[in-house]
Structure formats: C-alpha cells, structure tokens
C-alpha cells in the first residue's frame, strides 16, 4: 500500500513537471491571417493591413508594423499600436511602388513574434467613391431641379420671387438721386475678386449701372483692390453699352482708393461728406469699418441700401441703413433685379433643394426620437 502511494506521488509530480516544462517551452504566438490590400475608395495614397487579434491571456501589449518597398529591406513604420487594434492604414506609402508588410506582436517580457510576410501590394486610385452613391444621386436630382426651373422660366411662365424690400427700393434710390441732381455712391466692400459676396455685389452693380445709364445719374465706385477695379470698369462699361449710352460712361468715376482697411473707410467717408451723394449702396464683404461708413452715410441724409453675408456686420447695417439685404438675399439680388430666366430658374431650383434638405432634417430628427437612426448613419457614411 505504501509502495502504491509512493508510485502515485511520483507519477503526479512527473505529470506536473512535464506540463510546466511544456508550458514554459511554448513560444508566444505570432499574429495570424495578416493581409494587406489597397484601401478602397481613395486616391491611391494608402494601403490597409488587417490581422487577427491575439487572445486576451496571451500577454500581447501591442503590435508594430514593418514594411518594405519593391522587395527591399523591412523597416518599422509608425508607432506601437494598442493590443486591441487589428487594422492599420498606411498613409506613408510611395505611390507607384509595391509594398509588403509584417506585423510584430509585442509581449510583456519584450519578446516579439513576427507574422508571415504579406503579398506585395500596389495602391491604386479609384474613379468613384462607392460609399457616396447617395450623395451623387442627390446632386443629380438637385441639378435636374435647377435645369427644369430654368426651362420653365425660359418658356415664358412667371417665376414667383418673394418680395424683398431692399431690392424694391433700388429704383427709389436711383430716382431720388436723379431728381436731386446728386451722385450715387456704390461701395463694394473689402472682399477680393474671388470672394462670393464681392462677386454678388458686382453683379448687382451691373444692374444698378443699367438704370443710372438710362437716367444719366453719376455713379461713383471707389475700389480697394486693383483687380476688382478692372473687372468693375468692364462690367459698368458693358451695362452702359447694353443700354445704348456709351457716351454717358465715365471711367474716372470708378477708381482705386487704397487697399488699407481704415484708410479706405476714411476715404469713403470723406467722399460722403464732400459730395453728399443722394443714395449709397453698401454691398459685399465688410468688417469693422461697416458702422463707420454706414453712420457717415446716415448723417448726410442719404438713402442707404446695404447687403452682406457677414452675420457680424448685419446688426450695424440694420441699425444705420434704410434697407438691408440679409445673407442669401444678396445672392438673389441679380435674379430679382434683372428678371433673367437663367438667374430666376437657378434661384427657384436652389430653393427647391433647400426645401428638400429642410424636410429631410425634420424627418431625420423625428426618427431619432423613436430610436431610428438610419438617416444619421447614411449621412455619416457619405460625409
């Protein structure tokens, strides 16, 4: 009996010894199923590497990525990744070259194991982003709405545009200046020629110039940018030619003042006080000088029509001017004044698009209240 117990004890110790020896002899496992492929829906500037995560009890503390180019030497790229990361997008590739990758598993005891080398991959750019098909379809529908409304306007049918008091007052302002025998001062603001508000202001100026050409009213335009100056001269000259009054055009009335912000404001204020124009247009991009000019124009009793897309300057214009075009009213002014079917159709088509977007926002918010978020998911995917 004693011999049997001794034998069992020896066998048990031997088993434990062999198990411990086997466990300590096992090397940490390397990352498996490592693949590298061209990142979809990009311009060919990245490659995506994926692998299977190690088990939680394996002792892995992170991963490192090694890369070679055109079968060269492997070099470590980036910093050590967390243990729970199994995807890495390499954005530092060299376009036109093939790249292969190895993923290194880093353990607590500083031991690292390499995965098998991936196949060589070359990144390629895609023509279309398949994740943004919905956005593409929305763009097509929006374009179709604009084209349809342009066709509708050109067919001779009336296109309704809501009443905008500031634009209806343009005729009044020009008529007032004509009756009083005074000039009209048109201020384009401080924007450059590529500024959207400046472009809108110049198109409004073209419509104003048509009326001043008919009424033979002096039109003065001080500019702060030489490029804007030349564009404005051509636009005003064309407006006078279209109205059959090229002899009434005076190039000296459109002049360069200065490109310094407050020097420009001081020069314009000086003109207001000396010449006392009957009507002043403040249309375009403005900054801190807006109130200085608007207050000076108000002090001489001129009728003032302002317009800007800068929400910070709108309160000053509303307080000091007779009429103010707020935000997108500045962009709608050309269609409103010219009644051109192209502009009217474009304006109405854009309004259709805004109505659809607004309805989509209301619908999406309503669904969110009920825990349905597929619209939010769609927008996140196409953004």
GROMACS .gro file of C-alpha atoms in nm:
model
  383
    1UNK     CA    1   0.000   0.000   0.000
    2UNK     CA    2   0.286   0.230   0.086
    3UNK     CA    3   0.460   0.148  -0.240
    4UNK     CA    4   0.138   0.229  -0.435
    5UNK     CA    5   0.107   0.570  -0.272
    6UNK     CA    6   0.468   0.645  -0.342
    7UNK     CA    7   0.422   0.544  -0.704
    8UNK     CA    8   0.116   0.769  -0.744
    9UNK     CA    9   0.303   1.059  -0.587
   10UNK     CA   10   0.595   1.018  -0.822
   11UNK     CA   11   0.362   0.996  -1.123
   12UNK     CA   12   0.173   1.311  -1.016
   13UNK     CA   13   0.496   1.507  -0.969
   14UNK     CA   14   0.621   1.386  -1.306
   15UNK     CA   15   0.297   1.498  -1.477
   16UNK     CA   16   0.313   1.843  -1.318
   17UNK     CA   17   0.677   1.873  -1.412
   18UNK     CA   18   0.615   1.777  -1.773
   19UNK     CA   19   0.316   2.016  -1.802
   20UNK     CA   20   0.516   2.304  -1.657
   21UNK     CA   21   0.809   2.228  -1.884
   22UNK     CA   22   0.576   2.219  -2.185
   23UNK     CA   23   0.407   2.545  -2.090
   24UNK     CA   24   0.734   2.732  -2.044
   25UNK     CA   25   0.871   2.590  -2.362
   26UNK     CA   26   0.585   2.737  -2.573
   27UNK     CA   27   0.684   3.050  -2.756
   28UNK     CA   28   0.434   3.340  -2.781
   29UNK     CA   29   0.214   3.311  -3.087
   30UNK     CA   30   0.270   3.545  -3.383
   31UNK     CA   31  -0.018   3.742  -3.541
   32UNK     CA   32  -0.218   3.533  -3.788
   33UNK     CA   33  -0.423   3.597  -4.102
   34UNK     CA   34  -0.227   3.911  -4.181
   35UNK     CA   35  -0.342   4.065  -4.509
   36UNK     CA   36  -0.259   4.383  -4.696
   37UNK     CA   37  -0.481   4.535  -4.963
   38UNK     CA   38  -0.531   4.860  -5.146
   39UNK     CA   39  -0.758   5.090  -4.946
   40UNK     CA   40  -1.090   5.118  -5.131
   41UNK     CA   41  -1.245   5.450  -5.231
   42UNK     CA   42  -0.932   5.662  -5.204
   43UNK     CA   43  -0.686   5.832  -5.438
   44UNK     CA   44  -0.427   5.557  -5.420
   45UNK     CA   45  -0.235   5.703  -5.127
   46UNK     CA   46  -0.280   5.427  -4.866
   47UNK     CA   47  -0.278   5.051  -4.803
   48UNK     CA   48  -0.482   4.881  -4.530
   49UNK     CA   49  -0.331   4.598  -4.319
   50UNK     CA   50  -0.551   4.367  -4.109
   51UNK     CA   51  -0.477   4.071  -3.878
   52UNK     CA   52  -0.642   3.851  -3.615
   53UNK     CA   53  -0.614   3.973  -3.258
   54UNK     CA   54  -0.427   3.757  -3.006
   55UNK     CA   55  -0.620   3.603  -2.718
   56UNK     CA   56  -0.662   3.812  -2.405
   57UNK     CA   57  -0.440   3.581  -2.196
   58UNK     CA   58  -0.155   3.572  -2.445
   59UNK     CA   59   0.026   3.866  -2.286
   60UNK     CA   60   0.028   4.080  -2.602
   61UNK     CA   61   0.068   4.451  -2.518
   62UNK     CA   62   0.072   4.585  -2.872
   63UNK     CA   63   0.170   4.548  -3.235
   64UNK     CA   64   0.431   4.701  -3.462
   65UNK     CA   65   0.417   4.720  -3.841
   66UNK     CA   66   0.715   4.661  -4.069
   67UNK     CA   67   0.716   4.747  -4.439
   68UNK     CA   68   0.936   4.710  -4.741
   69UNK     CA   69   0.919   4.875  -5.081
   70UNK     CA   70   0.982   4.689  -5.407
   71UNK     CA   71   1.118   4.384  -5.218
   72UNK     CA   72   1.371   4.587  -5.021
   73UNK     CA   73   1.463   4.570  -4.653
   74UNK     CA   74   1.184   4.573  -4.393
   75UNK     CA   75   1.166   4.883  -4.178
   76UNK     CA   76   0.940   4.967  -3.887
   77UNK     CA   77   0.676   5.232  -3.962
   78UNK     CA   78   0.458   5.434  -3.728
   79UNK     CA   79   0.438   5.388  -3.353
   80UNK     CA   80   0.343   5.084  -3.148
   81UNK     CA   81  -0.029   5.010  -3.174
   82UNK     CA   82  -0.255   4.908  -2.887
   83UNK     CA   83  -0.326   4.541  -2.822
   84UNK     CA   84  -0.689   4.578  -2.927
   85UNK     CA   85  -0.604   4.725  -3.269
   86UNK     CA   86  -0.625   4.487  -3.562
   87UNK     CA   87  -0.641   4.733  -3.854
   88UNK     CA   88  -0.377   4.979  -3.969
   89UNK     CA   89  -0.395   5.217  -4.264
   90UNK     CA   90  -0.053   5.302  -4.401
   91UNK     CA   91  -0.071   5.656  -4.543
   92UNK     CA   92   0.304   5.696  -4.591
   93UNK     CA   93   0.343   5.472  -4.894
   94UNK     CA   94   0.537   5.566  -5.204
   95UNK     CA   95   0.300   5.584  -5.498
   96UNK     CA   96   0.390   5.357  -5.787
   97UNK     CA   97   0.583   5.108  -5.571
   98UNK     CA   98   0.475   4.772  -5.429
   99UNK     CA   99   0.477   4.721  -5.053
  100UNK     CA  100   0.479   4.409  -4.835
  101UNK     CA  101   0.416   4.403  -4.461
  102UNK     CA  102   0.497   4.208  -4.146
  103UNK     CA  103   0.309   4.254  -3.817
  104UNK     CA  104   0.512   4.213  -3.496
  105UNK     CA  105   0.338   4.113  -3.169
  106UNK     CA  106   0.496   4.274  -2.863
  107UNK     CA  107   0.470   4.093  -2.525
  108UNK     CA  108   0.523   4.191  -2.162
  109UNK     CA  109   0.860   4.020  -2.150
  110UNK     CA  110   0.982   4.222  -2.451
  111UNK     CA  111   0.967   3.910  -2.668
  112UNK     CA  112   0.826   3.985  -3.013
  113UNK     CA  113   0.697   3.747  -3.276
  114UNK     CA  114   0.670   3.814  -3.647
  115UNK     CA  115   0.383   3.723  -3.870
  116UNK     CA  116   0.426   3.580  -4.213
  117UNK     CA  117   0.506   3.830  -4.484
  118UNK     CA  118   0.207   3.956  -4.682
  119UNK     CA  119   0.191   3.959  -5.058
  120UNK     CA  120   0.324   4.273  -5.227
  121UNK     CA  121   0.052   4.532  -5.287
  122UNK     CA  122   0.044   4.845  -5.502
  123UNK     CA  123  -0.206   5.121  -5.417
  124UNK     CA  124  -0.435   5.246  -5.693
  125UNK     CA  125  -0.675   5.537  -5.704
  126UNK     CA  126  -1.043   5.479  -5.773
  127UNK     CA  127  -1.254   5.685  -6.010
  128UNK     CA  128  -1.566   5.666  -5.796
  129UNK     CA  129  -1.627   5.656  -5.421
  130UNK     CA  130  -1.884   5.379  -5.392
  131UNK     CA  131  -1.981   5.492  -5.044
  132UNK     CA  132  -2.110   5.823  -5.179
  133UNK     CA  133  -2.354   5.700  -5.439
  134UNK     CA  134  -2.642   5.853  -5.242
  135UNK     CA  135  -2.469   6.191  -5.249
  136UNK     CA  136  -2.414   6.158  -5.625
  137UNK     CA  137  -2.783   6.081  -5.681
  138UNK     CA  138  -2.883   6.378  -5.466
  139UNK     CA  139  -2.656   6.602  -5.675
  140UNK     CA  140  -2.818   6.474  -5.996
  141UNK     CA  141  -3.166   6.544  -5.860
  142UNK     CA  142  -3.062   6.890  -5.747
  143UNK     CA  143  -2.912   6.968  -6.090
  144UNK     CA  144  -3.224   6.837  -6.261
  145UNK     CA  145  -3.440   7.067  -6.047
  146UNK     CA  146  -3.232   7.369  -6.148
  147UNK     CA  147  -3.237   7.278  -6.518
  148UNK     CA  148  -3.612   7.218  -6.510
  149UNK     CA  149  -3.678   7.556  -6.348
  150UNK     CA  150  -3.452   7.732  -6.600
  151UNK     CA  151  -3.651   7.566  -6.880
  152UNK     CA  152  -3.974   7.667  -6.705
  153UNK     CA  153  -3.859   8.030  -6.676
  154UNK     CA  154  -3.743   8.047  -7.038
  155UNK     CA  155  -4.077   7.916  -7.161
  156UNK     CA  156  -4.229   8.248  -7.063
  157UNK     CA  157  -4.406   8.135  -6.748
  158UNK     CA  158  -4.388   8.362  -6.449
  159UNK     CA  159  -4.149   8.263  -6.173
  160UNK     CA  160  -4.252   8.384  -5.830
  161UNK     CA  161  -3.985   8.551  -5.618
  162UNK     CA  162  -4.087   8.678  -5.278
  163UNK     CA  163  -4.085   9.049  -5.216
  164UNK     CA  164  -3.751   9.188  -5.096
  165UNK     CA  165  -3.794   9.549  -4.975
  166UNK     CA  166  -3.426   9.634  -5.010
  167UNK     CA  167  -3.427   9.547  -5.380
  168UNK     CA  168  -3.758   9.716  -5.446
  169UNK     CA  169  -3.600  10.034  -5.306
  170UNK     CA  170  -3.326  10.036  -5.572
  171UNK     CA  171  -3.547  10.223  -5.820
  172UNK     CA  172  -3.648  10.466  -5.546
  173UNK     CA  173  -3.285  10.534  -5.452
  174UNK     CA  174  -3.176  10.593  -5.812
  175UNK     CA  175  -3.481  10.809  -5.882
  176UNK     CA  176  -3.415  11.016  -5.573
  177UNK     CA  177  -3.054  11.080  -5.676
  178UNK     CA  178  -3.168  11.175  -6.027
  179UNK     CA  179  -3.431  11.422  -5.902
  180UNK     CA  180  -3.188  11.584  -5.659
  181UNK     CA  181  -2.910  11.606  -5.918
  182UNK     CA  182  -2.667  11.422  -5.695
  183UNK     CA  183  -2.445  11.120  -5.747
  184UNK     CA  184  -2.482  10.758  -5.636
  185UNK     CA  185  -2.202  10.606  -5.431
  186UNK     CA  186  -2.156  10.230  -5.469
  187UNK     CA  187  -1.922  10.062  -5.218
  188UNK     CA  188  -1.809   9.704  -5.293
  189UNK     CA  189  -1.659   9.635  -4.951
  190UNK     CA  190  -1.318   9.487  -4.878
  191UNK     CA  191  -1.350   9.149  -5.048
  192UNK     CA  192  -1.118   9.032  -5.324
  193UNK     CA  193  -1.237   8.939  -5.670
  194UNK     CA  194  -1.274   8.572  -5.573
  195UNK     CA  195  -1.495   8.647  -5.272
  196UNK     CA  196  -1.854   8.527  -5.322
  197UNK     CA  197  -2.006   8.838  -5.166
  198UNK     CA  198  -1.790   9.062  -5.387
  199UNK     CA  199  -1.898   8.873  -5.699
  200UNK     CA  200  -2.263   8.912  -5.597
  201UNK     CA  201  -2.205   9.281  -5.532
  202UNK     CA  202  -2.051   9.331  -5.876
  203UNK     CA  203  -2.349   9.167  -6.046
  204UNK     CA  204  -2.584   9.398  -5.853
  205UNK     CA  205  -2.367   9.691  -5.961
  206UNK     CA  206  -2.416   9.585  -6.323
  207UNK     CA  207  -2.794   9.613  -6.279
  208UNK     CA  208  -2.765   9.946  -6.098
  209UNK     CA  209  -2.542  10.077  -6.378
  210UNK     CA  210  -2.812   9.999  -6.636
  211UNK     CA  211  -3.053  10.230  -6.455
  212UNK     CA  212  -2.801  10.506  -6.397
  213UNK     CA  213  -2.722  10.490  -6.769
  214UNK     CA  214  -3.092  10.542  -6.852
  215UNK     CA  215  -3.132  10.826  -6.600
  216UNK     CA  216  -2.789  10.983  -6.670
  217UNK     CA  217  -2.712  10.977  -6.298
  218UNK     CA  218  -2.346  10.993  -6.190
  219UNK     CA  219  -2.228  10.661  -6.045
  220UNK     CA  220  -1.917  10.668  -5.825
  221UNK     CA  221  -1.741  10.342  -5.730
  222UNK     CA  222  -1.429  10.358  -5.505
  223UNK     CA  223  -1.235  10.027  -5.509
  224UNK     CA  224  -0.975   9.885  -5.270
  225UNK     CA  225  -0.843   9.611  -5.498
  226UNK     CA  226  -0.686   9.675  -5.842
  227UNK     CA  227  -0.826   9.351  -5.986
  228UNK     CA  228  -1.176   9.436  -5.866
  229UNK     CA  229  -1.129   9.782  -6.017
  230UNK     CA  230  -1.064   9.647  -6.366
  231UNK     CA  231  -1.348   9.396  -6.350
  232UNK     CA  232  -1.592   9.662  -6.229
  233UNK     CA  233  -1.491   9.903  -6.503
  234UNK     CA  234  -1.563   9.642  -6.767
  235UNK     CA  235  -1.896   9.547  -6.609
  236UNK     CA  236  -2.018   9.905  -6.582
  237UNK     CA  237  -1.897   9.986  -6.933
  238UNK     CA  238  -2.083   9.682  -7.069
  239UNK     CA  239  -2.400   9.789  -6.887
  240UNK     CA  240  -2.382  10.135  -7.044
  241UNK     CA  241  -2.322   9.982  -7.387
  242UNK     CA  242  -2.618   9.747  -7.347
  243UNK     CA  243  -2.840  10.042  -7.266
  244UNK     CA  244  -2.715  10.231  -7.571
  245UNK     CA  245  -2.546  10.503  -7.367
  246UNK     CA  246  -2.169  10.450  -7.409
  247UNK     CA  247  -2.118  10.828  -7.412
  248UNK     CA  248  -2.251  10.853  -7.054
  249UNK     CA  249  -1.985  10.618  -6.919
  250UNK     CA  250  -1.704  10.792  -6.732
  251UNK     CA  251  -1.411  10.568  -6.643
  252UNK     CA  252  -1.280  10.819  -6.386
  253UNK     CA  253  -1.588  10.761  -6.170
  254UNK     CA  254  -1.461  10.409  -6.099
  255UNK     CA  255  -1.125  10.448  -5.930
  256UNK     CA  256  -0.876  10.288  -5.692
  257UNK     CA  257  -0.876  10.440  -5.344
  258UNK     CA  258  -0.646  10.231  -5.119
  259UNK     CA  259  -0.610   9.873  -5.006
  260UNK     CA  260  -0.578   9.959  -4.635
  261UNK     CA  261  -0.895   9.887  -4.439
  262UNK     CA  262  -0.942  10.201  -4.229
  263UNK     CA  263  -0.770  10.428  -4.482
  264UNK     CA  264  -1.033  10.306  -4.731
  265UNK     CA  265  -1.310  10.376  -4.479
  266UNK     CA  266  -1.173  10.725  -4.413
  267UNK     CA  267  -1.150  10.799  -4.786
  268UNK     CA  268  -1.509  10.683  -4.847
  269UNK     CA  269  -1.635  10.887  -4.550
  270UNK     CA  270  -1.457  11.192  -4.686
  271UNK     CA  271  -1.629  11.147  -5.022
  272UNK     CA  272  -1.966  11.120  -4.849
  273UNK     CA  273  -1.916  11.443  -4.657
  274UNK     CA  274  -1.778  11.639  -4.954
  275UNK     CA  275  -2.003  11.515  -5.233
  276UNK     CA  276  -2.315  11.430  -5.029
  277UNK     CA  277  -2.448  11.155  -5.258
  278UNK     CA  278  -2.824  11.107  -5.252
  279UNK     CA  279  -2.802  10.726  -5.250
  280UNK     CA  280  -2.538  10.492  -5.108
  281UNK     CA  281  -2.508  10.120  -5.179
  282UNK     CA  282  -2.301   9.914  -4.932
  283UNK     CA  283  -2.287   9.569  -5.090
  284UNK     CA  284  -2.024   9.299  -5.035
  285UNK     CA  285  -1.782   9.181  -4.768
  286UNK     CA  286  -1.739   9.419  -4.473
  287UNK     CA  287  -1.556   9.417  -4.143
  288UNK     CA  288  -1.515   9.669  -3.860
  289UNK     CA  289  -1.539   9.965  -4.100
  290UNK     CA  290  -1.905   9.890  -4.178
  291UNK     CA  291  -2.050  10.101  -3.898
  292UNK     CA  292  -1.813  10.392  -3.971
  293UNK     CA  293  -1.934  10.421  -4.330
  294UNK     CA  294  -2.299  10.348  -4.254
  295UNK     CA  295  -2.311  10.612  -3.978
  296UNK     CA  296  -2.148  10.872  -4.202
  297UNK     CA  297  -2.398  10.800  -4.480
  298UNK     CA  298  -2.683  10.827  -4.232
  299UNK     CA  299  -2.554  11.163  -4.105
  300UNK     CA  300  -2.570  11.324  -4.454
  301UNK     CA  301  -2.929  11.206  -4.509
  302UNK     CA  302  -2.859  10.966  -4.796
  303UNK     CA  303  -3.086  10.669  -4.862
  304UNK     CA  304  -2.874  10.364  -4.789
  305UNK     CA  305  -2.919  10.007  -4.914
  306UNK     CA  306  -2.676   9.762  -4.754
  307UNK     CA  307  -2.617   9.394  -4.802
  308UNK     CA  308  -2.364   9.139  -4.673
  309UNK     CA  309  -2.331   8.772  -4.583
  310UNK     CA  310  -2.127   8.854  -4.271
  311UNK     CA  311  -2.355   8.799  -3.972
  312UNK     CA  312  -2.124   9.007  -3.751
  313UNK     CA  313  -2.182   9.323  -3.957
  314UNK     CA  314  -2.554   9.284  -4.024
  315UNK     CA  315  -2.663   9.445  -3.692
  316UNK     CA  316  -2.471   9.763  -3.779
  317UNK     CA  317  -2.627   9.786  -4.124
  318UNK     CA  318  -2.975   9.720  -3.989
  319UNK     CA  319  -2.931   9.997  -3.731
  320UNK     CA  320  -2.781  10.262  -3.961
  321UNK     CA  321  -2.920  10.190  -4.311
  322UNK     CA  322  -3.268  10.227  -4.460
  323UNK     CA  323  -3.270   9.878  -4.615
  324UNK     CA  324  -3.053   9.572  -4.559
  325UNK     CA  325  -3.015   9.257  -4.768
  326UNK     CA  326  -2.960   8.974  -4.522
  327UNK     CA  327  -2.748   8.675  -4.616
  328UNK     CA  328  -2.874   8.498  -4.928
  329UNK     CA  329  -3.085   8.798  -5.030
  330UNK     CA  330  -2.755   8.940  -5.153
  331UNK     CA  331  -2.714   8.645  -5.390
  332UNK     CA  332  -3.077   8.659  -5.506
  333UNK     CA  333  -3.049   9.026  -5.597
  334UNK     CA  334  -2.925   8.969  -5.952
  335UNK     CA  335  -3.221   8.746  -6.039
  336UNK     CA  336  -3.461   8.985  -5.866
  337UNK     CA  337  -3.337   9.294  -6.048
  338UNK     CA  338  -3.264   9.152  -6.394
  339UNK     CA  339  -3.560   8.908  -6.422
  340UNK     CA  340  -3.330   8.697  -6.639
  341UNK     CA  341  -3.480   8.346  -6.687
  342UNK     CA  342  -3.142   8.181  -6.625
  343UNK     CA  343  -3.100   8.351  -6.288
  344UNK     CA  344  -3.465   8.309  -6.190
  345UNK     CA  345  -3.465   7.940  -6.278
  346UNK     CA  346  -3.142   7.879  -6.086
  347UNK     CA  347  -3.279   8.064  -5.785
  348UNK     CA  348  -3.601   7.865  -5.780
  349UNK     CA  349  -3.420   7.533  -5.831
  350UNK     CA  350  -3.192   7.608  -5.535
  351UNK     CA  351  -3.495   7.691  -5.323
  352UNK     CA  352  -3.643   7.351  -5.411
  353UNK     CA  353  -3.323   7.188  -5.292
  354UNK     CA  354  -3.334   7.381  -4.963
  355UNK     CA  355  -3.694   7.273  -4.905
  356UNK     CA  356  -3.595   6.907  -4.957
  357UNK     CA  357  -3.298   6.942  -4.720
  358UNK     CA  358  -3.514   7.111  -4.456
  359UNK     CA  359  -3.778   6.838  -4.487
  360UNK     CA  360  -3.504   6.575  -4.454
  361UNK     CA  361  -3.378   6.738  -4.134
  362UNK     CA  362  -3.728   6.741  -3.983
  363UNK     CA  363  -3.785   6.380  -4.088
  364UNK     CA  364  -3.448   6.265  -3.952
  365UNK     CA  365  -3.497   6.440  -3.617
  366UNK     CA  366  -3.842   6.283  -3.587
  367UNK     CA  367  -3.698   5.936  -3.647
  368UNK     CA  368  -3.425   5.993  -3.387
  369UNK     CA  369  -3.694   6.048  -3.123
  370UNK     CA  370  -3.809   5.692  -3.188
  371UNK     CA  371  -3.457   5.548  -3.186
  372UNK     CA  372  -3.440   5.506  -3.566
  373UNK     CA  373  -3.105   5.640  -3.685
  374UNK     CA  374  -3.059   5.513  -4.038
  375UNK     CA  375  -3.060   5.868  -4.179
  376UNK     CA  376  -2.784   5.968  -3.937
  377UNK     CA  377  -2.585   5.659  -4.037
  378UNK     CA  378  -2.632   5.741  -4.406
  379UNK     CA  379  -2.510   6.099  -4.360
  380UNK     CA  380  -2.207   5.984  -4.164
  381UNK     CA  381  -2.116   5.738  -4.440
  382UNK     CA  382  -2.132   5.995  -4.722
  383UNK     CA  383  -1.967   6.280  -4.533
   0.00000   0.00000   0.00000
